N, CA and C of each residue as an Amber inpcrd file, in Angstrom:
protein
   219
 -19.5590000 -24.8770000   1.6810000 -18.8530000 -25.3980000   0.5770000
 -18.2130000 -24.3210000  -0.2820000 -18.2160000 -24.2610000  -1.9550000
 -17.9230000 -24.0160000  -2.6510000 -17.9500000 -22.2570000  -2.3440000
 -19.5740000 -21.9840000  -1.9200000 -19.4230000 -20.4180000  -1.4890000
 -18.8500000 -19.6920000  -0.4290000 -18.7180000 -20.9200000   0.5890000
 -18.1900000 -20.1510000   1.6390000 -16.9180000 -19.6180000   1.3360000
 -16.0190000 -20.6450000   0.2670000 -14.7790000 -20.2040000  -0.1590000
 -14.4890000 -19.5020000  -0.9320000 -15.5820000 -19.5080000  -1.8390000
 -15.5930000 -17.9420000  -2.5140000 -15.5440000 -16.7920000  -1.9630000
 -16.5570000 -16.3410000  -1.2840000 -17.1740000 -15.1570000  -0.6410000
 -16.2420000 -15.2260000   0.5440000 -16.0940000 -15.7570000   1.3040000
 -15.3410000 -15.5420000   2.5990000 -16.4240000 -15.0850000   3.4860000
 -15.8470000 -13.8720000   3.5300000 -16.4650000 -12.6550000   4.9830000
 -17.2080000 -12.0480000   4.4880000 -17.2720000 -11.8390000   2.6940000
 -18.1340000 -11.1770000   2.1190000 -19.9870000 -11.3990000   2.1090000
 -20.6040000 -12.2320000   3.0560000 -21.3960000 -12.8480000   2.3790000
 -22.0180000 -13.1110000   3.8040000 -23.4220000 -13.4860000   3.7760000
 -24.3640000 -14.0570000   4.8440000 -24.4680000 -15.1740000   4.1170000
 -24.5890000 -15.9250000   5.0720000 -24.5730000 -17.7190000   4.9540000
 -25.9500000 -17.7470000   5.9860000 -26.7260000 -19.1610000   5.2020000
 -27.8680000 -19.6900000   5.5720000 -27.7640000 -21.1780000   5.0310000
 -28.4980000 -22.5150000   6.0010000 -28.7500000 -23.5410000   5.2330000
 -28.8160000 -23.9630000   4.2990000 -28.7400000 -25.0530000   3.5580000
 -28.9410000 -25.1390000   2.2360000 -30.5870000 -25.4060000   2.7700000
 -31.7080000 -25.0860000   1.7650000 -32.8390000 -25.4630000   1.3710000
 -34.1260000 -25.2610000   3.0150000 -33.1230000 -24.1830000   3.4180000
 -33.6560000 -23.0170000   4.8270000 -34.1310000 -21.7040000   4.2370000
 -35.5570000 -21.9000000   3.5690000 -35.9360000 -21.1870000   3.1420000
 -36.5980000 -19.2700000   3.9900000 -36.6990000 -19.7960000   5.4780000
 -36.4640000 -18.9260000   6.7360000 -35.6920000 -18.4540000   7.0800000
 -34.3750000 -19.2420000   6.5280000 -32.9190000 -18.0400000   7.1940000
 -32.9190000 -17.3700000   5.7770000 -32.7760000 -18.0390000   4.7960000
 -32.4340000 -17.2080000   3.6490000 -33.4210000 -15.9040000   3.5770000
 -34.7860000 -15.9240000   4.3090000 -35.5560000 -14.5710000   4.2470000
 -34.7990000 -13.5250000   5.4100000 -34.6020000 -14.3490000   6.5500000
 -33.5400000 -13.7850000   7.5250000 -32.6960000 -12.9180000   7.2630000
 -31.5790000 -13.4030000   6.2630000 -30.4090000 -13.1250000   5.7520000
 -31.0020000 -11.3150000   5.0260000 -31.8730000 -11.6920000   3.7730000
 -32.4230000 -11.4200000   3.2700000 -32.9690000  -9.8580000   3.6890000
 -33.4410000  -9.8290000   4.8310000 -34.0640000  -8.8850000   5.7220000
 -32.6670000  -8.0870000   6.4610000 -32.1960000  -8.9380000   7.1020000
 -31.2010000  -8.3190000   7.5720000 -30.5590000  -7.3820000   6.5730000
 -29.7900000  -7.4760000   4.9600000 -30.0010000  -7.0060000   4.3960000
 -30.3830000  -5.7010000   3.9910000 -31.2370000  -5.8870000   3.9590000
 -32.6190000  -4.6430000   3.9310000 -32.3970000  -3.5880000   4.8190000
 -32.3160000  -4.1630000   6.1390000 -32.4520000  -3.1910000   7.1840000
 -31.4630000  -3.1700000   7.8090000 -30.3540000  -2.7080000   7.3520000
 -29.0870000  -2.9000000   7.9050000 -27.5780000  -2.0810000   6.8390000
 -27.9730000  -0.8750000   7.0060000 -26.6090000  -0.2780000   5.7540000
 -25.7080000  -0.5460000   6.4190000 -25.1820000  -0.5990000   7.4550000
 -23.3790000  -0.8360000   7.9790000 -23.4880000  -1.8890000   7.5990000
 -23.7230000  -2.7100000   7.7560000 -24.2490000  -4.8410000   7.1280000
 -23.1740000  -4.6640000   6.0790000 -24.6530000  -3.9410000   5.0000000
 -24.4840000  -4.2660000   4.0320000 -23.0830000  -2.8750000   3.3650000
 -22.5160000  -2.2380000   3.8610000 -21.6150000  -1.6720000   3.7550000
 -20.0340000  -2.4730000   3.8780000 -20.5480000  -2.7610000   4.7890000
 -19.3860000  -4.0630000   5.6370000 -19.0460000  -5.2290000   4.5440000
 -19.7930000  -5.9330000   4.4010000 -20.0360000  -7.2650000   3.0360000
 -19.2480000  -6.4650000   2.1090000 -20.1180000  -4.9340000   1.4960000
 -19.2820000  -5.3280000   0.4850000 -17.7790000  -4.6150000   0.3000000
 -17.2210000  -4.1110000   1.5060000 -15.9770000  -3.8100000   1.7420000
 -15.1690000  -5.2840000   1.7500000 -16.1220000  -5.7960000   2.2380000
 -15.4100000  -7.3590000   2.5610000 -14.9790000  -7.9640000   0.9870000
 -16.0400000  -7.8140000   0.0770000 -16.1090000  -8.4030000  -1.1440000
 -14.6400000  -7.7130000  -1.6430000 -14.7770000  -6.6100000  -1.9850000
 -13.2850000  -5.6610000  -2.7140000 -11.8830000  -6.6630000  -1.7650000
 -11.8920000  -6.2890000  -0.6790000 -10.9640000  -7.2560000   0.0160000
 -10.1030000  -8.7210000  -0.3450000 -11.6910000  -9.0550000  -0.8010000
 -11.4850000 -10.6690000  -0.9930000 -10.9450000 -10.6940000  -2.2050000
 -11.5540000 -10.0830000  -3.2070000 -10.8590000  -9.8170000  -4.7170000
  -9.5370000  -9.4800000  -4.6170000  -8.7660000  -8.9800000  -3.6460000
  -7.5040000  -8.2550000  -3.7490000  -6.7480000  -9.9230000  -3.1030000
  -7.2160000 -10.8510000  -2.9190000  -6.1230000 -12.0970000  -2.6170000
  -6.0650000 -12.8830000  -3.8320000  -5.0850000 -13.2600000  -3.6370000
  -4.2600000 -14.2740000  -4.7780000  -5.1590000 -14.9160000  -5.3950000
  -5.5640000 -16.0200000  -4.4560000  -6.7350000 -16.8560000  -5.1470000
  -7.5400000 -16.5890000  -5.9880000  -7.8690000 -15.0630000  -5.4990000
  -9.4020000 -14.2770000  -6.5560000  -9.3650000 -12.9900000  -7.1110000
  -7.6920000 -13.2730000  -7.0640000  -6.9780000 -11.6250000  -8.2180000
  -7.5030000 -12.0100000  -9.6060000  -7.9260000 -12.2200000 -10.4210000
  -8.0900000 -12.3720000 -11.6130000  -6.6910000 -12.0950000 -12.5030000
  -6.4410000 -10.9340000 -12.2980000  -5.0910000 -10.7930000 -13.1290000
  -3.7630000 -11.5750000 -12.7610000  -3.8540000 -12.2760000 -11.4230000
  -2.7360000 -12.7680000 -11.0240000  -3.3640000 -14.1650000 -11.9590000
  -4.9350000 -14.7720000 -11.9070000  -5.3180000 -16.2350000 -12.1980000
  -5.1700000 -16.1960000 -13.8440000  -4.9780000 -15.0430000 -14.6930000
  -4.7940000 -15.2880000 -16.0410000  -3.9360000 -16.0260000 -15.9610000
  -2.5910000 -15.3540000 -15.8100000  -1.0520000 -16.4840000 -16.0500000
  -1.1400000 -17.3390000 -15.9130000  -1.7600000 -17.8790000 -14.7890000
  -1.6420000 -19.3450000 -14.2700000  -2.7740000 -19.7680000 -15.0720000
  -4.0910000 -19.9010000 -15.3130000  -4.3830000 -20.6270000 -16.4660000
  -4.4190000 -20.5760000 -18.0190000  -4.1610000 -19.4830000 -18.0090000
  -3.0250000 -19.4270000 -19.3330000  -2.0400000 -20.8750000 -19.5610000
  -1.1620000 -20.6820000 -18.9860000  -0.3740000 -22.0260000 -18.4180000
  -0.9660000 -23.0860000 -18.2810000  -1.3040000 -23.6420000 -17.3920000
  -2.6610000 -24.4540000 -17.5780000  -3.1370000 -24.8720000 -19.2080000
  -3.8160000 -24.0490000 -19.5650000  -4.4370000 -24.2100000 -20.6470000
  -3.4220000 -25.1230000 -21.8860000  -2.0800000 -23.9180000 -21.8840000
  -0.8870000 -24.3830000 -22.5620000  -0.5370000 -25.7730000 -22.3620000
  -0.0780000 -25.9270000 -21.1850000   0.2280000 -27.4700000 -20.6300000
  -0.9730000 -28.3780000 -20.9730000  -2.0670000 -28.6430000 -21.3240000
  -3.7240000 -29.1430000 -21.6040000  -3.0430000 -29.5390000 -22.8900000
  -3.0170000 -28.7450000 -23.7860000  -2.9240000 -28.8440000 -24.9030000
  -1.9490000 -28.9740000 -25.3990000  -0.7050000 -28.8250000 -24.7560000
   0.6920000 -29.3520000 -25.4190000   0.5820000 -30.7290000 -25.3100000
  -0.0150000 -31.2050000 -24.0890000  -0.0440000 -32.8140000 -23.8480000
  -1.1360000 -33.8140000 -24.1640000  -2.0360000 -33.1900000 -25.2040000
  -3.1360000 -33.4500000 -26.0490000  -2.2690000 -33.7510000 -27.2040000
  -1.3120000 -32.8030000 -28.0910000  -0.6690000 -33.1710000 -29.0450000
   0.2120000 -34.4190000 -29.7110000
């Protein structure tokens, strides 16, 4: 859901309420620096697209916000 689309590639995914993979995940983690080197190259990556530029998402809800409240008035 919601995280996979966040995170993308950045991220180990486990079940919801798979309390065994999440130790999995977890471990892997741990014992694993390229892993976890990798993820978070992935993370910087993911930040650099549109969707999850922050500086590109001001304007647009800026705007947003504007349009909210002009049509509240």
């Amino acid at each position: 859901g919601g995280l996979a689309w966040n995170a993308g590639e950045s991220a180990l995914y486990f079940p919801y309420r798979d309390p065994e993979k999440l130790a999995r995940c977890i471990e892997r983690m741990g014992e694993d620096h390229a892993l976890r080197a990798h993820l978070s190259g992935m993370c910087y990556e993911r930040l650099k697209m549109p969707d999850m530029n922050y500086r590109q998402l001001i304007g647009v809800f800026a705007s947003q916000l504007e349009e909210s409240v002009t049509h509240c008035s």
